[in-house]
mmCIF file of C-alpha atoms in Angstrom:
data_model
loop_
_atom_site.group_PDB
_atom_site.id
_atom_site.type_symbol
_atom_site.label_atom_id
_atom_site.label_comp_id
_atom_site.label_asym_id
_atom_site.label_seq_id
_atom_site.Cartn_x
_atom_site.Cartn_y
_atom_site.Cartn_z
ATOM 1 C CA MET A 1 -28.311 -19.841 27.729
ATOM 2 C CA ASP A 2 -28.851 -18.582 24.056
ATOM 3 C CA SER A 3 -26.143 -16.436 22.128
ATOM 4 C CA GLU A 4 -27.807 -13.069 23.105
ATOM 5 C CA GLU A 5 -27.468 -13.872 27.093
ATOM 6 C CA ARG A 6 -23.993 -15.065 26.933
ATOM 7 C CA THR A 7 -23.306 -11.714 24.432
ATOM 8 C CA LEU A 8 -24.659 -9.767 27.422
ATOM 9 C CA GLN A 9 -22.898 -11.364 29.922
ATOM 10 C CA VAL A 10 -19.467 -10.967 28.050
ATOM 11 C CA LYS A 11 -20.129 -7.215 27.617
ATOM 12 C CA ALA A 12 -20.841 -6.640 31.402
ATOM 13 C CA ARG A 13 -17.739 -8.508 32.236
ATOM 14 C CA ARG A 14 -15.620 -6.485 29.982
ATOM 15 C CA THR A 15 -17.210 -3.301 31.251
ATOM 16 C CA ARG A 16 -16.875 -4.354 34.917
ATOM 17 C CA ARG A 17 -13.025 -5.035 34.319
ATOM 18 C CA ALA A 18 -12.295 -1.911 32.279
ATOM 19 C CA GLY A 19 -13.991 0.121 35.224
ATOM 20 C CA GLU A 20 -11.854 -1.554 37.872
ATOM 21 C CA GLY A 21 -8.741 0.243 39.347
ATOM 22 C CA GLY A 22 -10.135 3.517 38.052
ATOM 23 C CA ALA A 23 -9.415 2.666 34.321
ATOM 24 C CA THR A 24 -11.475 4.115 31.763
ATOM 25 C CA THR A 25 -11.896 2.841 28.008
ATOM 26 C CA ARG A 26 -12.600 6.116 26.570
ATOM 27 C CA LEU A 27 -10.442 6.980 23.442
ATOM 28 C CA PRO A 28 -7.322 9.437 23.909
ATOM 29 C CA ASP A 29 -8.256 13.116 23.808
ATOM 30 C CA VAL A 30 -7.891 14.555 20.118
ATOM 31 C CA PRO A 31 -4.420 15.767 20.123
ATOM 32 C CA GLU A 32 -2.667 12.561 20.686
ATOM 33 C CA ALA A 33 -5.727 10.648 18.452
ATOM 34 C CA SER A 34 -4.442 12.751 16.082
ATOM 35 C CA ALA A 35 -1.001 12.365 16.190
ATOM 36 C CA ALA A 36 -1.498 8.438 16.502
ATOM 37 C CA ALA A 37 -3.771 8.892 13.380
ATOM 38 C CA SER A 38 -1.266 10.960 11.307
ATOM 39 C CA ALA A 39 1.738 8.465 12.116
ATOM 40 C CA CYS A 40 -0.503 5.266 10.909
ATOM 41 C CA ARG A 41 -1.574 7.378 7.737
ATOM 42 C CA ARG A 42 1.869 8.282 6.917
ATOM 43 C CA GLU A 43 2.994 4.751 7.340
ATOM 44 C CA ALA A 44 0.452 3.620 4.814
ATOM 45 C CA GLU A 45 1.321 6.162 2.568
ATOM 46 C CA GLU A 46 5.000 5.609 2.427
ATOM 47 C CA TYR A 47 4.055 1.673 2.219
ATOM 48 C CA ALA A 48 1.796 2.420 -0.720
ATOM 49 C CA GLN A 49 4.518 4.445 -2.389
ATOM 50 C CA GLN A 50 7.289 1.627 -2.080
ATOM 51 C CA ALA A 51 4.770 -0.716 -3.628
ATOM 52 C CA MET A 52 4.249 1.341 -6.457
ATOM 53 C CA VAL A 53 7.967 1.995 -6.771
ATOM 54 C CA SER A 54 8.677 -1.939 -6.465
ATOM 55 C CA SER A 55 6.000 -2.626 -9.018
ATOM 56 C CA ALA A 56 7.684 -0.227 -11.334
ATOM 57 C CA ARG A 57 11.024 -1.814 -10.949
ATOM 58 C CA ALA A 58 9.375 -5.346 -11.698
ATOM 59 C CA HIS A 59 7.819 -3.808 -14.886
ATOM 60 C CA ASP A 60 10.775 -2.298 -15.999
ATOM 61 C CA ARG A 61 12.926 -5.992 -15.673
ATOM 62 C CA ALA A 62 10.029 -7.647 -17.119
ATOM 63 C CA ALA A 63 10.483 -5.519 -20.100
ATOM 64 C CA LEU A 64 13.967 -5.787 -20.230
ATOM 65 C CA LEU A 65 13.354 -9.749 -20.385
ATOM 66 C CA LEU A 66 11.300 -9.443 -22.853
ATOM 67 C CA GLU A 67 13.271 -7.231 -25.117
ATOM 68 C CA GLU A 68 16.076 -9.854 -24.728
ATOM 69 C CA MET A 69 13.353 -12.556 -25.858
ATOM 70 C CA ALA A 70 12.799 -10.547 -28.812
ATOM 71 C CA THR A 71 16.198 -10.896 -29.887
ATOM 72 C CA VAL A 72 16.857 -14.575 -29.352
ATOM 73 C CA HIS A 73 13.434 -15.419 -30.575
ATOM 74 C CA PRO A 74 13.202 -13.339 -33.949
ATOM 75 C CA GLU A 75 10.099 -15.526 -34.949
ATOM 76 C CA GLU A 76 8.005 -13.734 -31.898
ATOM 77 C CA ALA A 77 9.817 -10.807 -31.881
ATOM 78 C CA GLU A 78 7.072 -8.151 -32.362
ATOM 79 C CA LEU A 79 4.713 -9.887 -29.758
ATOM 80 C CA HIS A 80 7.672 -10.067 -27.210
ATOM 81 C CA LEU A 81 8.183 -6.185 -28.201
ATOM 82 C CA GLN A 82 4.700 -5.342 -27.865
ATOM 83 C CA SER A 83 4.585 -6.713 -24.105
ATOM 84 C CA ALA A 84 7.526 -5.026 -23.558
ATOM 85 C CA ALA A 85 6.108 -1.322 -24.477
ATOM 86 C CA ARG A 86 3.169 -2.426 -22.256
ATOM 87 C CA HIS A 87 5.189 -3.287 -19.089
ATOM 88 C CA ARG A 88 7.347 0.284 -19.776
ATOM 89 C CA ARG A 89 3.947 1.923 -19.923
ATOM 90 C CA TRP A 90 2.804 0.330 -16.556
ATOM 91 C CA ALA A 91 5.961 0.945 -14.923
ATOM 92 C CA ASP A 92 5.741 4.712 -15.921
ATOM 93 C CA ASN A 93 2.147 4.578 -14.496
ATOM 94 C CA ASP A 94 3.243 3.232 -11.227
ATOM 95 C CA ARG A 95 5.796 5.733 -10.810
ATOM 96 C CA LYS A 96 3.355 8.821 -11.517
ATOM 97 C CA LEU A 97 1.016 7.005 -8.825
ATOM 98 C CA ALA A 98 4.075 6.549 -6.438
ATOM 99 C CA ARG A 99 4.655 10.494 -6.927
ATOM 100 C CA GLN A 100 1.060 11.538 -7.003
ATOM 101 C CA HIS A 101 0.481 9.475 -3.770
ATOM 102 C CA ALA A 102 3.757 10.214 -1.992
ATOM 103 C CA PRO A 103 3.488 11.317 1.973
ATOM 104 C CA GLN A 104 2.578 14.539 2.325
ATOM 105 C CA ASP A 105 5.510 15.925 4.117
ATOM 106 C CA ALA A 106 7.911 14.447 1.931
ATOM 107 C CA LYS A 107 11.765 15.866 2.051
ATOM 108 C CA PRO A 108 12.572 18.270 -0.892
ATOM 109 C CA ASP A 109 15.506 15.977 -1.769
ATOM 110 C CA ALA A 110 13.271 12.751 -1.922
ATOM 111 C CA PRO A 111 12.837 11.429 -5.405
ATOM 112 C CA ASN A 112 9.181 12.360 -5.173
ATOM 113 C CA GLN A 113 9.522 15.948 -6.119
ATOM 114 C CA GLY A 114 7.155 16.231 -8.861
ATOM 115 C CA ARG A 115 4.246 16.572 -6.395
#
């Protein structure tokens, strides 16, 4: 038995099983599918926003650490301060993206009001 014959048999079994007991394999009606898709999209948007906020916080922590390193190691201070400035820019960019891509039905008192 070659792979094509096996594939056809598996597909036939799935169709037969799906049809047993009056079960159908079609997708739900549009309103239910739309609600499920909306919920899934909202979860993805919330996750993306949380990831960007988390990234911004990490960049802020890195900038603080680099600024402390600049005071401890004066011979490398300029390089540390340049890196800290980059991290601050990246943190600002992440916050901007988090506001820009916030879930569309966000509450007015949420931190992403700048939309």
